[in-house]
Coordinates of C-alpha atoms in Angstrom, one line a residue:
Chain A
M36 CA 38.7 179.5 78.1
K37 CA 36.8 178.8 81.8
L38 CA 35.6 175.3 81.9
S39 CA 32.4 175.1 82.7
I40 CA 30.3 172.2 84.3
Q41 CA 28.1 172.6 80.0
S42 CA 31.0 172.3 78.2
I43 CA 32.2 168.9 80.4
L44 CA 29.2 167.4 80.0
L45 CA 28.9 167.8 76.2
T46 CA 32.9 167.1 75.6
A47 CA 31.6 163.6 78.0
I48 CA 28.4 163.2 75.9
V49 CA 30.2 163.8 72.1
L50 CA 32.9 161.5 73.2
S51 CA 30.2 158.3 74.3
L52 CA 29.3 157.7 70.9
N53 CA 30.8 155.6 70.1
A54 CA 29.0 153.4 72.8
C55 CA 29.7 149.9 73.0
N56 CA 32.3 149.6 71.2
S57 CA 35.0 149.0 73.4
L58 CA 33.6 146.0 75.3
G59 CA 35.1 143.7 76.0
V60 CA 37.9 141.9 74.1
S61 CA 39.2 142.5 70.6
P62 CA 38.5 139.0 68.4
W63 CA 41.9 139.3 67.2
D64 CA 43.4 139.9 71.9
R65 CA 41.7 136.3 72.0
D66 CA 44.7 134.6 71.3
L67 CA 45.7 133.9 75.2
L68 CA 41.8 133.7 76.3
A69 CA 42.1 130.3 73.4
K70 CA 44.5 128.3 75.3
K71 CA 43.7 125.1 76.5
E72 CA 44.8 126.1 80.7
M73 CA 43.1 129.8 80.3
E74 CA 39.4 127.5 79.7
L75 CA 36.2 128.5 82.4
I76 CA 35.9 124.6 83.6
S77 CA 39.3 122.9 83.4
D78 CA 38.2 119.2 83.5
P79 CA 34.3 119.3 81.2
L80 CA 33.7 115.6 82.2
E81 CA 34.5 115.2 85.5
T82 CA 32.1 118.6 86.4
A83 CA 29.8 117.2 84.4
T84 CA 29.5 113.8 86.2
D85 CA 29.6 116.5 89.8
E86 CA 26.8 118.1 88.2
H87 CA 25.2 115.0 87.9
I88 CA 25.9 113.3 91.1
Y89 CA 24.9 116.4 92.9
F90 CA 21.3 116.9 90.8
S91 CA 20.0 113.0 91.1
K92 CA 21.5 111.8 94.7
E93 CA 21.6 114.8 96.8
A94 CA 18.3 116.3 94.3
T95 CA 20.2 119.7 94.4
S96 CA 17.7 121.2 91.6
G97 CA 20.4 123.0 89.5
G98 CA 23.8 120.8 90.4
Q99 CA 25.9 123.5 92.0
S100 CA 24.9 125.6 91.2
F101 CA 21.6 126.0 92.1
G102 CA 19.5 126.3 95.6
G103 CA 16.4 124.1 96.4
G104 CA 14.4 120.9 96.2
G105 CA 15.5 118.4 98.4
C106 CA 12.6 116.7 98.1
G107 CA 11.7 116.1 94.7
C108 CA 8.8 118.6 94.5
N109 CA 10.6 121.8 91.9
Chain B
M241 CA 31.6 181.5 76.8
T242 CA 29.1 182.9 73.8
L243 CA 26.8 180.5 72.5
L244 CA 28.7 180.6 69.0
K245 CA 31.4 179.5 71.2
Q246 CA 30.3 176.4 72.3
L247 CA 28.3 175.8 69.2
F248 CA 31.3 175.2 67.2
S249 CA 33.5 173.8 70.1
S250 CA 30.5 171.0 70.1
V251 CA 30.6 170.8 66.2
L252 CA 34.5 170.2 66.7
L253 CA 34.1 167.6 69.1
M254 CA 31.4 165.7 66.8
I255 CA 34.1 165.8 64.3
I256 CA 36.7 164.5 66.3
A257 CA 33.7 161.6 67.5
I258 CA 32.7 160.8 63.6
P259 CA 36.3 158.3 62.9
V260 CA 35.4 156.5 66.0
V261 CA 32.3 155.3 65.4
M262 CA 32.2 155.6 61.7
A263 CA 35.2 153.7 60.5
D264 CA 34.4 150.6 58.5
V265 CA 36.1 150.2 55.0
S266 CA 33.7 150.8 52.5
E267 CA 36.3 150.9 49.5
I268 CA 39.5 148.8 48.8
S269 CA 40.8 152.5 48.1
E270 CA 40.6 153.4 51.3
V271 CA 43.1 150.9 52.6
D272 CA 46.9 151.2 53.2
F273 CA 48.5 147.8 52.4
S274 CA 51.8 149.5 51.5
S275 CA 53.5 150.3 54.6
L276 CA 53.1 147.0 56.1
N277 CA 53.7 145.1 52.9
K278 CA 55.5 146.8 50.1
T279 CA 54.3 144.5 47.2
V280 CA 51.0 144.8 48.2
T281 CA 50.2 147.9 45.6
S282 CA 47.0 149.8 44.7
E283 CA 48.1 148.7 41.2
S284 CA 48.2 146.0 42.0
L285 CA 44.8 145.8 43.1
N286 CA 43.4 147.9 40.4
D287 CA 40.8 145.8 38.4
K288 CA 40.8 142.5 40.6
I289 CA 38.2 140.7 43.5
V290 CA 40.5 141.4 46.2
Y291 CA 39.5 138.5 49.5
V292 CA 40.8 140.0 52.6
D293 CA 41.1 137.2 55.1
F294 CA 41.8 138.0 58.7
W295 CA 44.1 135.0 60.5
A296 CA 45.8 133.8 63.1
S297 CA 47.8 131.5 64.3
W298 CA 45.5 130.7 67.5
C299 CA 42.3 130.4 65.1
K300 CA 40.9 126.9 64.1
P301 CA 38.5 127.8 61.5
C302 CA 42.1 129.4 59.6
F303 CA 43.7 126.3 59.5
K304 CA 40.6 125.0 58.1
S305 CA 40.2 128.0 55.2
F306 CA 43.9 128.2 54.5
P307 CA 43.5 125.2 52.0
W308 CA 40.5 126.5 50.3
M309 CA 41.6 129.7 49.9
A310 CA 45.2 128.3 48.1
E311 CA 42.8 126.3 45.7
M312 CA 40.8 129.6 44.9
Q313 CA 44.1 131.8 44.7
D314 CA 45.7 128.9 42.0
K315 CA 41.8 128.5 40.4
Y316 CA 41.2 131.6 39.3
A317 CA 44.2 134.0 39.7
D318 CA 44.2 134.3 35.3
D319 CA 41.0 135.6 36.5
G320 CA 41.5 138.3 38.6
L321 CA 41.2 136.8 41.6
K322 CA 43.6 138.4 44.7
I323 CA 43.9 136.6 47.8
I324 CA 45.4 138.6 51.0
G325 CA 46.3 137.3 54.1
V326 CA 46.1 139.9 56.9
N327 CA 47.8 138.2 59.9
L328 CA 47.3 139.7 63.5
D329 CA 49.2 137.1 66.0
K330 CA 51.4 139.5 67.8
E331 CA 54.5 138.1 66.5
E332 CA 55.5 137.3 62.7
S333 CA 57.4 134.3 64.1
L334 CA 54.1 132.8 65.7
S335 CA 52.3 132.5 62.3
A336 CA 55.7 130.2 61.2
S337 CA 54.3 126.8 61.8
F338 CA 50.6 127.7 60.6
L339 CA 52.4 128.6 57.8
E340 CA 54.2 125.6 57.6
K341 CA 51.5 123.3 58.2
A342 CA 49.3 125.3 56.0
P343 CA 51.3 127.4 53.2
A344 CA 50.1 130.0 51.0
N345 CA 50.2 131.1 47.9
F346 CA 48.9 134.0 48.2
D347 CA 49.6 137.0 49.8
L348 CA 50.7 138.2 53.3
V349 CA 50.4 141.1 55.5
F350 CA 51.6 140.5 59.1
D351 CA 49.8 143.2 61.2
S352 CA 50.9 143.1 64.9
E353 CA 49.4 146.4 65.3
A354 CA 45.7 145.5 64.5
T355 CA 45.7 148.9 62.6
L356 CA 44.4 147.5 59.6
A357 CA 41.4 145.4 62.3
E358 CA 40.8 148.2 64.2
L359 CA 40.0 150.4 60.4
F360 CA 37.7 147.3 59.5
K361 CA 36.3 146.9 63.2
V362 CA 36.9 143.2 62.6
K363 CA 33.9 141.0 64.9
A364 CA 35.4 137.7 64.5
M365 CA 38.4 135.6 63.7
P366 CA 38.1 134.7 61.3
S367 CA 36.4 137.7 59.0
S368 CA 36.8 137.9 55.1
Y369 CA 36.1 140.9 52.9
L370 CA 34.9 140.9 49.0
F371 CA 35.6 143.1 46.7
D372 CA 34.6 144.0 43.3
R373 CA 36.5 145.2 40.0
E374 CA 35.7 149.4 40.7
G375 CA 37.0 148.0 44.9
N376 CA 33.9 148.4 46.4
L377 CA 32.7 146.3 49.0
A378 CA 30.8 143.0 47.4
A379 CA 30.5 140.8 50.6
S380 CA 31.8 140.2 53.7
H381 CA 31.7 136.6 56.1
M382 CA 32.4 136.2 59.8
G383 CA 34.0 132.7 60.6
F384 CA 35.0 129.8 57.9
Q385 CA 32.7 126.9 57.7
E386 CA 33.3 123.7 55.4
K387 CA 29.9 123.1 54.4
K388 CA 29.8 126.6 53.0
K389 CA 32.8 126.3 50.6
D390 CA 30.7 125.9 47.7
L391 CA 28.7 129.2 49.2
Y392 CA 31.3 130.9 49.3
E393 CA 33.2 130.1 45.9
K394 CA 29.9 130.5 44.4
E395 CA 30.2 134.1 45.4
L396 CA 33.9 134.7 43.6
R397 CA 32.4 133.6 40.4
I398 CA 29.7 135.8 40.4
L399 CA 32.2 138.5 41.6
L400 CA 34.6 137.2 38.8
G401 CA 32.0 137.5 35.9
L402 CA 32.7 134.1 35.8
E403 CA 28.8 133.3 36.7

């Protein structure tokens, strides 16, 4: 059977019918991600303190992640 | 390729795609527990209210739910409640210390390959699925909250015919 571009396209569309069902990690595979060592922020208290310092002392609007401000205007 | 052949092959492809899209459980008869645990047969589940709970050793709400499930199994066993705890740890040994601290008086099925989890399309841990006496899916819950314990029990009582 000669594989035309039409049949390839049709196959691709039909097989993608599961849509976004397979995005991300399955709930039962989250065992390693649930470990304390795998948390995105290793020290939440310290990070929160740093953010507060950046906001109040250096007057950056959003702590570590947002540039801007500097004179208390926004 | 002729139009008829194209049509035929596209219909065939769509039939193949259906299990991928629509895998989900509406009747307990669709589920085969006996291949993972010989004692859980379809006869043993006949005319029972079946509570299927997906849990794992690393899941904290599961730890909270076990004493409650043990209590329910004890209380309503004579009325026809059957709880099945499906473990989704990668290895059975990982659940040993969990079960020491939170013992189970109900049937346990060890599903390390997650075949049952994929069949039920489990979206959260823990997840529970309640089947009525005819074997139809009556309710499902994602997660376990202590403050909702009475609500969960009420659901059980309604299905058992006690309320």
